[in-house]
Amino acid sequence: MVERVPPEAEVKYNKYLQLRDTYNAIVQQRLAAESSLSEIEKVIETLNELSDSAEVYKMAGFVLVKSTKGDLLKELQDRKENLELKIKALKNQENLVKDELDKVAGELQRLLQGAAGGGGAAGPAGGS
């Protein structure tokens, strides 16, 4: 005899899949932001090793534009701060979605265990 999965379990499973995809997308965004932050920190470190009068250039689309060390450091510092804020927000979002994902997974597991154990004589009697 083939047992049918309860409709509520199917709904929970679909919600689980959606949350898992959302979680994975957030993690990917965070990892990309952390990678960019690491690159910026390396560039800042390199710029700090240069003399104040050194010629520096930055990319503006497909063109290199001459800049000053001070202007470039300020721009990079602003980007760094923005990325740090973005990473913090993504980590918070990641934790919230992870908690919800774990909750839905637990609910789904209980539903499926209840469906599997509901037709047999074995298993504890009682409920919530």
Coordinates of N, CA and C in Angstrom, one line a residue:
M1 N 0.8 -1.2 0.0 CA 0.0 0.0 0.0 C 0.9 1.2 0.0
V2 N 0.6 2.2 -0.9 CA 1.4 3.4 -1.0 C 0.7 4.5 -0.2
E3 N 1.5 5.1 0.7 CA 0.9 6.2 1.5 C 1.1 7.5 0.8
R4 N 0.1 8.3 0.9 CA 0.2 9.6 0.2 C 0.7 10.7 1.2
V5 N 1.5 11.6 0.7 CA 2.1 12.6 1.6 C 0.9 13.6 1.8
P6 N 0.7 14.0 3.1 CA -0.3 15.0 3.4 C -0.1 16.3 2.6
P7 N -1.2 17.0 2.2 CA -1.1 18.2 1.5 C -0.3 19.3 2.3
E8 N -0.5 19.3 3.6 CA 0.2 20.2 4.4 C 1.7 20.0 4.3
A9 N 2.1 18.8 4.2 CA 3.6 18.5 4.1 C 4.1 19.0 2.7
E10 N 3.3 18.9 1.7 CA 3.7 19.4 0.4 C 3.9 20.9 0.4
V11 N 3.0 21.6 1.1 CA 3.1 23.0 1.2 C 4.3 23.4 2.0
K12 N 4.6 22.7 3.1 CA 5.8 23.0 3.9 C 7.0 22.7 3.1
Y13 N 7.0 21.6 2.3 CA 8.2 21.3 1.5 C 8.5 22.4 0.5
N14 N 7.4 22.9 -0.1 CA 7.6 24.0 -1.1 C 8.2 25.2 -0.4
K15 N 7.6 25.5 0.8 CA 8.2 26.7 1.5 C 9.6 26.4 1.9
Y16 N 9.9 25.2 2.3 CA 11.3 24.9 2.6 C 12.2 25.1 1.4
L17 N 11.8 24.7 0.3 CA 12.7 24.8 -1.0 C 12.9 26.3 -1.3
Q18 N 11.8 27.1 -1.1 CA 11.9 28.5 -1.4 C 12.8 29.2 -0.4
L19 N 12.7 28.9 0.9 CA 13.6 29.4 1.9 C 15.1 29.0 1.7
R20 N 15.3 27.7 1.3 CA 16.6 27.3 1.0 C 17.2 28.0 -0.2
D21 N 16.5 28.3 -1.2 CA 17.0 29.1 -2.3 C 17.3 30.5 -1.9
T22 N 16.4 31.1 -1.1 CA 16.6 32.5 -0.6 C 17.9 32.5 0.3
Y23 N 18.1 31.5 1.1 CA 19.2 31.4 2.0 C 20.5 31.3 1.1
N24 N 20.5 30.4 0.2 CA 21.7 30.3 -0.7 C 22.0 31.5 -1.5
A25 N 21.0 32.3 -1.9 CA 21.2 33.5 -2.6 C 21.9 34.6 -1.7
I26 N 21.4 34.6 -0.5 CA 21.9 35.6 0.5 C 23.4 35.2 0.8
V27 N 23.7 33.9 1.0 CA 25.1 33.5 1.3 C 26.0 33.9 0.1
Q28 N 25.5 33.7 -1.1 CA 26.3 34.1 -2.3 C 26.6 35.6 -2.4
Q29 N 25.5 36.4 -2.0 CA 25.7 37.8 -2.0 C 26.7 38.2 -1.0
R30 N 26.6 37.6 0.2 CA 27.6 37.9 1.3 C 29.0 37.5 0.9
L31 N 29.2 36.4 0.3 CA 30.5 35.9 -0.1 C 31.1 36.9 -1.1
A32 N 30.3 37.3 -2.1 CA 30.7 38.2 -3.1 C 31.1 39.6 -2.5
A33 N 30.3 40.0 -1.5 CA 30.7 41.3 -0.9 C 31.9 41.2 0.0
E34 N 32.1 40.0 0.6 CA 33.3 39.8 1.4 C 34.6 39.7 0.5
S35 N 34.4 39.2 -0.7 CA 35.5 39.1 -1.6 C 35.9 40.5 -2.1
S36 N 34.9 41.3 -2.4 CA 35.1 42.7 -2.8 C 35.8 43.5 -1.7
L37 N 35.3 43.3 -0.5 CA 35.9 44.0 0.7 C 37.4 43.6 0.8
S38 N 37.7 42.3 0.6 CA 39.1 41.9 0.7 C 40.0 42.6 -0.3
E39 N 39.4 42.7 -1.5 CA 40.2 43.3 -2.6 C 40.4 44.8 -2.3
I40 N 39.4 45.5 -1.8 CA 39.5 46.9 -1.5 C 40.6 47.1 -0.4
E41 N 40.5 46.2 0.6 CA 41.5 46.3 1.7 C 42.9 46.1 1.2
K42 N 43.1 45.2 0.3 CA 44.5 45.1 -0.3 C 44.9 46.3 -1.1
V43 N 44.0 46.9 -1.8 CA 44.3 48.1 -2.6 C 44.6 49.3 -1.6
I44 N 43.9 49.4 -0.6 CA 44.1 50.5 0.4 C 45.5 50.3 1.0
E45 N 45.8 49.0 1.3 CA 47.1 48.7 1.9 C 48.3 49.1 0.9
T46 N 48.1 48.8 -0.3 CA 49.1 49.1 -1.4 C 49.2 50.6 -1.5
L47 N 48.1 51.3 -1.6 CA 48.1 52.8 -1.7 C 48.8 53.4 -0.5
N48 N 48.6 52.9 0.7 CA 49.2 53.5 1.9 C 50.7 53.3 1.8
E49 N 51.2 52.3 1.1 CA 52.7 52.1 1.0 C 53.3 53.1 0.0
L50 N 52.5 53.8 -0.9 CA 53.0 54.7 -1.9 C 53.2 56.1 -1.2
S51 N 54.1 56.8 -1.9 CA 54.3 58.2 -1.4 C 53.1 59.0 -1.8
D52 N 52.9 60.1 -1.1 CA 51.7 61.0 -1.4 C 51.8 61.6 -2.8
S53 N 52.9 61.7 -3.4 CA 53.1 62.3 -4.7 C 53.1 61.2 -5.9
A54 N 52.9 60.0 -5.5 CA 52.9 58.9 -6.5 C 51.7 59.1 -7.5
E55 N 52.0 58.8 -8.8 CA 50.9 58.9 -9.8 C 50.0 57.6 -9.6
V56 N 48.7 57.9 -9.5 CA 47.8 56.8 -9.4 C 46.6 57.0 -10.4
Y57 N 46.0 55.9 -10.8 CA 45.0 55.9 -11.7 C 43.8 55.0 -11.2
K58 N 42.6 55.3 -11.7 CA 41.5 54.4 -11.4 C 40.7 54.1 -12.6
M59 N 40.0 53.0 -12.6 CA 39.2 52.7 -13.8 C 37.9 53.4 -13.7
A60 N 37.5 54.0 -14.8 CA 36.2 54.7 -15.0 C 35.6 54.1 -16.3
G61 N 34.9 53.0 -16.1 CA 34.4 52.2 -17.2 C 35.6 51.5 -17.9
F62 N 35.9 51.8 -19.1 CA 37.0 51.2 -19.8 C 38.2 52.1 -19.9
V63 N 38.2 53.2 -19.2 CA 39.2 54.2 -19.3 C 40.0 54.3 -17.9
L64 N 41.3 54.5 -18.0 CA 42.0 54.8 -16.8 C 42.1 56.3 -16.6
V65 N 41.7 56.8 -15.4 CA 41.7 58.2 -15.2 C 42.7 58.5 -14.0
K66 N 43.5 59.5 -14.3 CA 44.5 59.9 -13.3 C 43.8 60.5 -12.0
S67 N 44.3 60.1 -10.9 CA 43.7 60.6 -9.6 C 44.8 60.9 -8.6
T68 N 44.4 61.3 -7.4 CA 45.4 61.5 -6.4 C 45.2 60.4 -5.4
K69 N 46.3 60.2 -4.7 CA 46.3 59.1 -3.7 C 45.2 59.4 -2.6
G70 N 45.1 60.6 -2.2 CA 44.1 61.0 -1.2 C 42.7 60.8 -1.7
D71 N 42.4 61.2 -2.9 CA 41.0 61.0 -3.4 C 40.7 59.6 -3.6
L72 N 41.6 58.8 -4.0 CA 41.4 57.4 -4.2 C 41.2 56.7 -2.9
L73 N 42.0 57.0 -1.9 CA 41.9 56.4 -0.6 C 40.5 56.8 0.0
K74 N 40.1 58.0 -0.1 CA 38.7 58.4 0.4 C 37.6 57.6 -0.3
E75 N 37.7 57.5 -1.6 CA 36.7 56.7 -2.4 C 36.7 55.3 -1.9
L76 N 37.9 54.7 -1.8 CA 38.0 53.3 -1.4 C 37.5 53.1 0.0
Q77 N 37.8 54.0 0.9 CA 37.3 53.9 2.3 C 35.8 54.0 2.4
D78 N 35.2 54.8 1.5 CA 33.7 54.9 1.5 C 33.1 53.6 1.0
R79 N 33.7 53.0 -0.1 CA 33.3 51.7 -0.6 C 33.4 50.7 0.5
K80 N 34.5 50.7 1.2 CA 34.8 49.7 2.2 C 33.7 49.8 3.3
E81 N 33.4 51.0 3.8 CA 32.4 51.2 4.8 C 31.0 50.7 4.3
N82 N 30.7 51.0 3.0 CA 29.4 50.5 2.5 C 29.3 49.0 2.4
L83 N 30.5 48.4 2.0 CA 30.5 46.9 1.9 C 30.4 46.3 3.3
E84 N 31.0 46.9 4.3 CA 30.9 46.4 5.7 C 29.5 46.4 6.2
L85 N 28.8 47.5 5.9 CA 27.4 47.6 6.3 C 26.5 46.6 5.5
K86 N 26.8 46.4 4.2 CA 26.1 45.5 3.5 C 26.3 44.0 4.0
I87 N 27.5 43.7 4.3 CA 27.9 42.4 4.9 C 27.2 42.2 6.2
K88 N 27.1 43.2 7.0 CA 26.5 43.1 8.3 C 25.0 42.8 8.1
A89 N 24.4 43.5 7.2 CA 22.9 43.4 6.9 C 22.7 42.0 6.3
L90 N 23.5 41.5 5.4 CA 23.4 40.2 4.8 C 23.5 39.1 5.9
K91 N 24.5 39.3 6.8 CA 24.6 38.3 7.9 C 23.4 38.2 8.7
N92 N 22.8 39.4 9.1 CA 21.6 39.4 9.8 C 20.4 38.7 9.1
Q93 N 20.3 39.0 7.8 CA 19.3 38.4 7.0 C 19.5 36.9 6.8
E94 N 20.8 36.5 6.7 CA 21.1 35.1 6.6 C 20.7 34.3 7.8
N95 N 21.0 34.9 9.0 CA 20.6 34.3 10.3 C 19.1 34.2 10.4
L96 N 18.3 35.2 10.0 CA 16.9 35.1 10.1 C 16.3 34.0 9.2
V97 N 16.8 34.0 8.0 CA 16.3 33.0 7.0 C 16.7 31.6 7.5
K98 N 17.9 31.5 8.0 CA 18.4 30.2 8.5 C 17.5 29.7 9.6
D99 N 17.2 30.6 10.6 CA 16.3 30.2 11.7 C 14.9 29.7 11.1
E100 N 14.4 30.5 10.2 CA 13.1 30.1 9.6 C 13.2 28.8 8.8
L101 N 14.3 28.6 8.1 CA 14.5 27.4 7.4 C 14.6 26.2 8.3
D102 N 15.3 26.3 9.4 CA 15.4 25.2 10.4 C 14.0 24.9 11.0
K103 N 13.2 26.0 11.3 CA 11.9 25.8 11.9 C 11.0 25.0 10.9
V104 N 11.0 25.5 9.6 CA 10.2 24.8 8.6 C 10.6 23.3 8.4
A105 N 11.9 23.1 8.4 CA 12.5 21.7 8.3 C 12.0 20.9 9.4
G106 N 12.0 21.4 10.7 CA 11.5 20.6 11.8 C 10.0 20.3 11.7
E107 N 9.3 21.3 11.3 CA 7.8 21.1 11.1 C 7.5 20.1 10.0
L108 N 8.3 20.2 8.9 CA 8.1 19.2 7.8 C 8.5 17.8 8.3
Q109 N 9.6 17.7 9.1 CA 10.0 16.4 9.6 C 8.9 15.8 10.5
R110 N 8.3 16.6 11.3 CA 7.2 16.1 12.2 C 6.0 15.7 11.4
L111 N 5.7 16.5 10.4 CA 4.5 16.1 9.5 C 4.8 14.8 8.8
L112 N 6.0 14.6 8.3 CA 6.2 13.4 7.6 C 6.3 12.2 8.5
Q113 N 6.9 12.4 9.7 CA 6.9 11.3 10.7 C 5.5 10.9 11.1
G114 N 4.7 11.9 11.3 CA 3.3 11.7 11.7 C 2.5 10.9 10.6
A115 N 2.8 11.3 9.3 CA 2.2 10.6 8.2 C 2.6 9.2 8.1
A116 N 3.9 9.0 8.3 CA 4.5 7.6 8.2 C 4.0 6.7 9.3
G117 N 3.9 7.3 10.5 CA 3.6 6.5 11.7 C 2.1 6.5 11.9
G118 N 1.3 7.2 11.2 CA -0.1 7.3 11.4 C -0.9 6.1 11.1
G119 N -0.5 5.3 10.2 CA -1.2 4.1 9.7 C -1.0 2.9 10.5
G120 N 0.1 2.8 11.3 CA 0.5 1.5 11.9 C 0.1 1.5 13.4
A121 N 0.2 0.3 14.0 CA -0.1 0.2 15.4 C 1.1 0.6 16.2
A122 N 2.3 0.6 15.7 CA 3.5 1.0 16.4 C 3.6 2.5 16.6
G123 N 4.3 2.9 17.5 CA 4.5 4.4 17.7 C 3.7 4.9 18.9
P124 N 4.1 5.9 19.6 CA 3.4 6.4 20.8 C 2.1 7.0 20.5
A125 N 1.2 6.8 21.4 CA -0.2 7.4 21.2 C -0.1 8.7 21.9
G126 N -1.0 9.6 21.6 CA -1.0 10.9 22.2 C -0.7 12.0 21.2
G127 N -0.8 13.2 21.7 CA -0.6 14.3 20.7 C -0.3 15.5 21.5
S128 N -0.5 16.6 20.8 CA -0.2 17.9 21.4 C -1.4 18.6 22.1

